[in-house]
Amino acid sequence: MTHTVLHKAETRGHANHGWLNSYHSFSFSSYYNPERMNFGALRVLNDDTVDAGMGFGKHPHDNMEIISIPLEGDLEHKDSMNNVAVIKNGDIQAMSAGTGIYHSEYNKDREQRVKFLQIWVYPNKKNVEPRYDQITLNLEDRHNKLGKFDKGISTDYTIKGKGNGVYVFVLSGDVKINDQLLNTRDGYGIWDTDKFTITAETDAEFLLMEVPMEF
């Protein structure tokens, strides 16, 4: 039997630090909800806005897969593996913290804020050698394919791995997953199914994260 969980945008945890405005789909920092610790291997989904010229100073991570997806503006990354990179909308950064790394993330732009998603996924192996990857996607490649739909576009998504579930996060617009309507910044998890239907009720952009439910 198909299982689902709905996280409406307004039910997320929220922390406004002045320079950082952050919404948490799952328990994070001072936001603790025992019913929202994770979705399978997906541990953190933070929707962050960083003021111009501000950022996260050097801080440690270990044994976590950390994915950053800029939605607006540019984010400068530096880490203890000597990587220095600027990621912007259309880029996806993935880092395996493994045995341990330090990194910082800054908005170097003095005029424009940065909006980005930070995602943490539990690793399938612990204490691996840390590594860093970054890719740039062509935004047009996602038009009316998985990711960005014009109103009325519909498609089926088939779960790729046995035992996996999918967490859907709506970046903008209204989307239906089967019969469930989702609005901007809503999250929706679905598992114990082979496939589901995604329909754009308006022009919409969304992120699908397929993760193991047992890990």
GROMACS .gro file of C-alpha atoms in nm:
model
  215
    1MET     CA    1   0.000   0.000   0.000
    2THR     CA    2   0.129   0.345  -0.095
    3HIS     CA    3   0.242   0.563   0.196
    4THR     CA    4   0.267   0.941   0.189
    5VAL     CA    5   0.360   1.231   0.416
    6LEU     CA    6   0.268   1.596   0.358
    7HIS     CA    7   0.471   1.889   0.491
    8LYS     CA    8   0.295   2.215   0.411
    9ALA     CA    9   0.526   2.515   0.367
   10GLU     CA   10   0.384   2.700   0.668
   11THR     CA   11   0.448   2.404   0.903
   12ARG     CA   12   0.826   2.413   0.853
   13GLY     CA   13   1.066   2.516   1.123
   14HIS     CA   14   1.185   2.876   1.089
   15ALA     CA   15   1.490   3.064   1.212
   16ASN     CA   16   1.563   3.425   1.125
   17HIS     CA   17   1.915   3.525   1.225
   18GLY     CA   18   1.897   3.862   1.051
   19TRP     CA   19   2.162   3.786   0.788
   20LEU     CA   20   2.017   3.433   0.740
   21ASN     CA   21   1.649   3.346   0.700
   22SER     CA   22   1.608   2.969   0.705
   23TYR     CA   23   1.311   2.734   0.676
   24HIS     CA   24   1.357   2.372   0.783
   25SER     CA   25   1.151   2.087   0.635
   26PHE     CA   26   1.312   1.853   0.892
   27SER     CA   27   1.443   1.897   1.245
   28PHE     CA   28   1.751   2.119   1.240
   29SER     CA   29   1.938   2.325   1.497
   30SER     CA   30   1.683   2.480   1.735
   31TYR     CA   31   1.386   2.334   1.543
   32TYR     CA   32   1.302   1.990   1.680
   33ASN     CA   33   1.002   1.785   1.575
   34PRO     CA   34   1.028   1.411   1.654
   35GLU     CA   35   0.788   1.335   1.367
   36ARG     CA   36   1.009   1.521   1.121
   37MET     CA   37   1.358   1.384   1.173
   38ASN     CA   38   1.412   1.257   0.819
   39PHE     CA   39   1.253   1.103   0.511
   40GLY     CA   40   1.445   0.780   0.465
   41ALA     CA   41   1.808   0.877   0.403
   42LEU     CA   42   1.710   1.243   0.348
   43ARG     CA   43   1.803   1.415   0.675
   44VAL     CA   44   1.794   1.791   0.608
   45LEU     CA   45   1.619   2.018   0.359
   46ASN     CA   46   1.685   2.382   0.442
   47ASP     CA   47   1.547   2.668   0.235
   48ASP     CA   48   1.797   2.949   0.304
   49THR     CA   49   1.820   3.317   0.215
   50VAL     CA   50   2.156   3.485   0.287
   51ASP     CA   51   2.186   3.865   0.291
   52ALA     CA   52   2.431   4.048   0.065
   53GLY     CA   53   2.790   4.021   0.185
   54MET     CA   54   2.710   3.762   0.453
   55GLY     CA   55   2.757   3.388   0.493
   56PHE     CA   56   2.852   3.083   0.697
   57GLY     CA   57   3.203   3.091   0.841
   58LYS     CA   58   3.429   2.786   0.839
   59HIS     CA   59   3.255   2.495   1.014
   60PRO     CA   60   3.299   2.116   1.026
   61HIS     CA   61   3.100   1.824   0.886
   62ASP     CA   62   3.157   1.451   0.883
   63ASN     CA   63   2.980   1.140   0.752
   64MET     CA   64   2.713   1.327   0.559
   65GLU     CA   65   2.640   1.390   0.191
   66ILE     CA   66   2.585   1.765   0.154
   67ILE     CA   67   2.415   1.906  -0.155
   68SER     CA   68   2.374   2.277  -0.228
   69ILE     CA   69   2.139   2.405  -0.498
   70PRO     CA   70   2.144   2.782  -0.558
   71LEU     CA   71   1.808   2.927  -0.664
   72GLU     CA   72   1.905   3.294  -0.688
   73GLY     CA   73   2.238   3.479  -0.665
   74ASP     CA   74   2.590   3.335  -0.627
   75LEU     CA   75   2.741   3.144  -0.335
   76GLU     CA   76   3.117   3.115  -0.283
   77HIS     CA   77   3.238   2.784  -0.137
   78LYS     CA   78   3.577   2.720   0.024
   79ASP     CA   79   3.682   2.400   0.198
   80SER     CA   80   3.970   2.220   0.367
   81MET     CA   81   4.029   2.019   0.045
   82ASN     CA   82   4.146   2.348  -0.113
   83ASN     CA   83   3.836   2.382  -0.330
   84VAL     CA   84   3.725   2.736  -0.405
   85ALA     CA   85   3.418   2.769  -0.625
   86VAL     CA   86   3.127   2.998  -0.695
   87ILE     CA   87   2.796   2.821  -0.749
   88LYS     CA   88   2.495   2.990  -0.902
   89ASN     CA   89   2.145   2.903  -1.024
   90GLY     CA   90   2.174   2.603  -1.254
   91ASP     CA   91   2.467   2.458  -1.056
   92ILE     CA   92   2.450   2.170  -0.812
   93GLN     CA   93   2.727   2.111  -0.560
   94ALA     CA   94   2.769   1.774  -0.388
   95MET     CA   95   3.018   1.706  -0.113
   96SER     CA   96   3.092   1.385   0.076
   97ALA     CA   97   3.210   1.493   0.419
   98GLY     CA   98   3.331   1.141   0.506
   99THR     CA   99   3.609   1.140   0.764
  100GLY     CA  100   3.567   1.515   0.811
  101ILE     CA  101   3.595   1.848   0.632
  102TYR     CA  102   3.567   2.217   0.706
  103HIS     CA  103   3.392   2.451   0.468
  104SER     CA  104   3.251   2.802   0.441
  105GLU     CA  105   2.977   2.946   0.223
  106TYR     CA  106   2.955   3.317   0.151
  107ASN     CA  107   2.748   3.556  -0.051
  108LYS     CA  108   3.024   3.782  -0.187
  109ASP     CA  109   2.776   4.005  -0.370
  110ARG     CA  110   2.730   4.335  -0.183
  111GLU     CA  111   2.399   4.408  -0.358
  112GLN     CA  112   2.206   4.084  -0.404
  113ARG     CA  113   2.088   3.822  -0.158
  114VAL     CA  114   2.140   3.450  -0.223
  115LYS     CA  115   1.870   3.186  -0.203
  116PHE     CA  116   1.974   2.822  -0.194
  117LEU     CA  117   1.866   2.480  -0.078
  118GLN     CA  118   2.097   2.285   0.150
  119ILE     CA  119   2.026   1.913   0.156
  120TRP     CA  120   2.187   1.650   0.378
  121VAL     CA  121   2.165   1.281   0.298
  122TYR     CA  122   2.291   1.000   0.521
  123PRO     CA  123   2.580   0.822   0.345
  124ASN     CA  124   2.574   0.453   0.252
  125LYS     CA  125   2.935   0.420   0.376
  126LYS     CA  126   3.098   0.590   0.673
  127ASN     CA  127   3.445   0.740   0.701
  128VAL     CA  128   3.511   0.761   0.327
  129GLU     CA  129   3.773   0.999   0.192
  130PRO     CA  130   3.608   1.342   0.157
  131ARG     CA  131   3.528   1.452  -0.197
  132TYR     CA  132   3.378   1.745  -0.383
  133ASP     CA  133   3.180   1.760  -0.706
  134GLN     CA  134   3.000   2.034  -0.894
  135ILE     CA  135   2.793   2.026  -1.212
  136THR     CA  136   2.625   2.295  -1.420
  137LEU     CA  137   2.291   2.206  -1.576
  138ASN     CA  138   2.136   2.364  -1.883
  139LEU     CA  139   1.807   2.501  -1.753
  140GLU     CA  140   1.640   2.449  -2.092
  141ASP     CA  141   1.706   2.074  -2.064
  142ARG     CA  142   1.452   2.062  -1.779
  143HIS     CA  143   1.175   2.251  -1.958
  144ASN     CA  144   0.864   2.029  -1.960
  145LYS     CA  145   1.081   1.743  -1.843
  146LEU     CA  146   1.127   1.649  -1.478
  147GLY     CA  147   1.194   1.970  -1.288
  148LYS     CA  148   1.017   2.253  -1.465
  149PHE     CA  149   0.671   2.217  -1.619
  150ASP     CA  150   0.436   2.450  -1.801
  151LYS     CA  151   0.077   2.444  -1.678
  152GLY     CA  152  -0.102   2.124  -1.779
  153ILE     CA  153   0.209   1.911  -1.835
  154SER     CA  154   0.182   1.568  -1.672
  155THR     CA  155   0.414   1.270  -1.652
  156ASP     CA  156   0.463   0.948  -1.459
  157TYR     CA  157   0.769   0.902  -1.239
  158THR     CA  158   0.887   0.545  -1.192
  159ILE     CA  159   1.083   0.472  -0.874
  160LYS     CA  160   1.433   0.368  -0.982
  161GLY     CA  161   1.544   0.159  -0.686
  162LYS     CA  162   1.361  -0.108  -0.489
  163GLY     CA  163   1.289   0.016  -0.137
  164ASN     CA  164   1.330   0.380  -0.235
  165GLY     CA  165   1.090   0.667  -0.177
  166VAL     CA  166   1.068   1.013  -0.335
  167TYR     CA  167   1.047   1.346  -0.157
  168VAL     CA  168   0.898   1.619  -0.374
  169PHE     CA  169   0.976   1.983  -0.295
  170VAL     CA  170   0.786   2.250  -0.488
  171LEU     CA  171   1.003   2.552  -0.568
  172SER     CA  172   0.726   2.750  -0.735
  173GLY     CA  173   0.371   2.701  -0.856
  174ASP     CA  174   0.113   2.431  -0.788
  175VAL     CA  175   0.174   2.062  -0.855
  176LYS     CA  176  -0.038   1.752  -0.809
  177ILE     CA  177   0.120   1.423  -0.707
  178ASN     CA  178  -0.150   1.171  -0.795
  179ASP     CA  179  -0.449   1.344  -0.629
  180GLN     CA  180  -0.258   1.551  -0.372
  181LEU     CA  181  -0.227   1.922  -0.452
  182LEU     CA  182   0.099   2.088  -0.348
  183ASN     CA  183   0.174   2.461  -0.341
  184THR     CA  184   0.497   2.659  -0.341
  185ARG     CA  185   0.753   2.531  -0.086
  186ASP     CA  186   0.537   2.233   0.016
  187GLY     CA  187   0.712   1.900   0.066
  188TYR     CA  188   0.558   1.560  -0.002
  189GLY     CA  189   0.704   1.215   0.052
  190ILE     CA  190   0.574   0.904  -0.125
  191TRP     CA  191   0.693   0.544  -0.085
  192ASP     CA  192   0.581   0.180  -0.108
  193THR     CA  193   0.478   0.241  -0.469
  194ASP     CA  194   0.630   0.171  -0.811
  195LYS     CA  195   0.533   0.501  -0.972
  196PHE     CA  196   0.323   0.814  -0.937
  197THR     CA  197   0.187   1.091  -1.158
  198ILE     CA  198   0.310   1.451  -1.149
  199THR     CA  199   0.082   1.719  -1.297
  200ALA     CA  200   0.150   2.093  -1.315
  201GLU     CA  201  -0.164   2.282  -1.216
  202THR     CA  202   0.019   2.608  -1.295
  203ASP     CA  203   0.362   2.677  -1.443
  204ALA     CA  204   0.576   2.507  -1.179
  205GLU     CA  205   0.928   2.411  -1.079
  206PHE     CA  206   0.996   2.124  -0.842
  207LEU     CA  207   1.271   1.904  -0.708
  208LEU     CA  208   1.247   1.526  -0.677
  209MET     CA  209   1.479   1.346  -0.434
  210GLU     CA  210   1.475   0.967  -0.455
  211VAL     CA  211   1.635   0.810  -0.147
  212PRO     CA  212   1.647   0.470   0.025
  213MET     CA  213   1.382   0.443   0.295
  214GLU     CA  214   1.599   0.196   0.490
  215PHE     CA  215   1.967   0.278   0.528
   0.00000   0.00000   0.00000
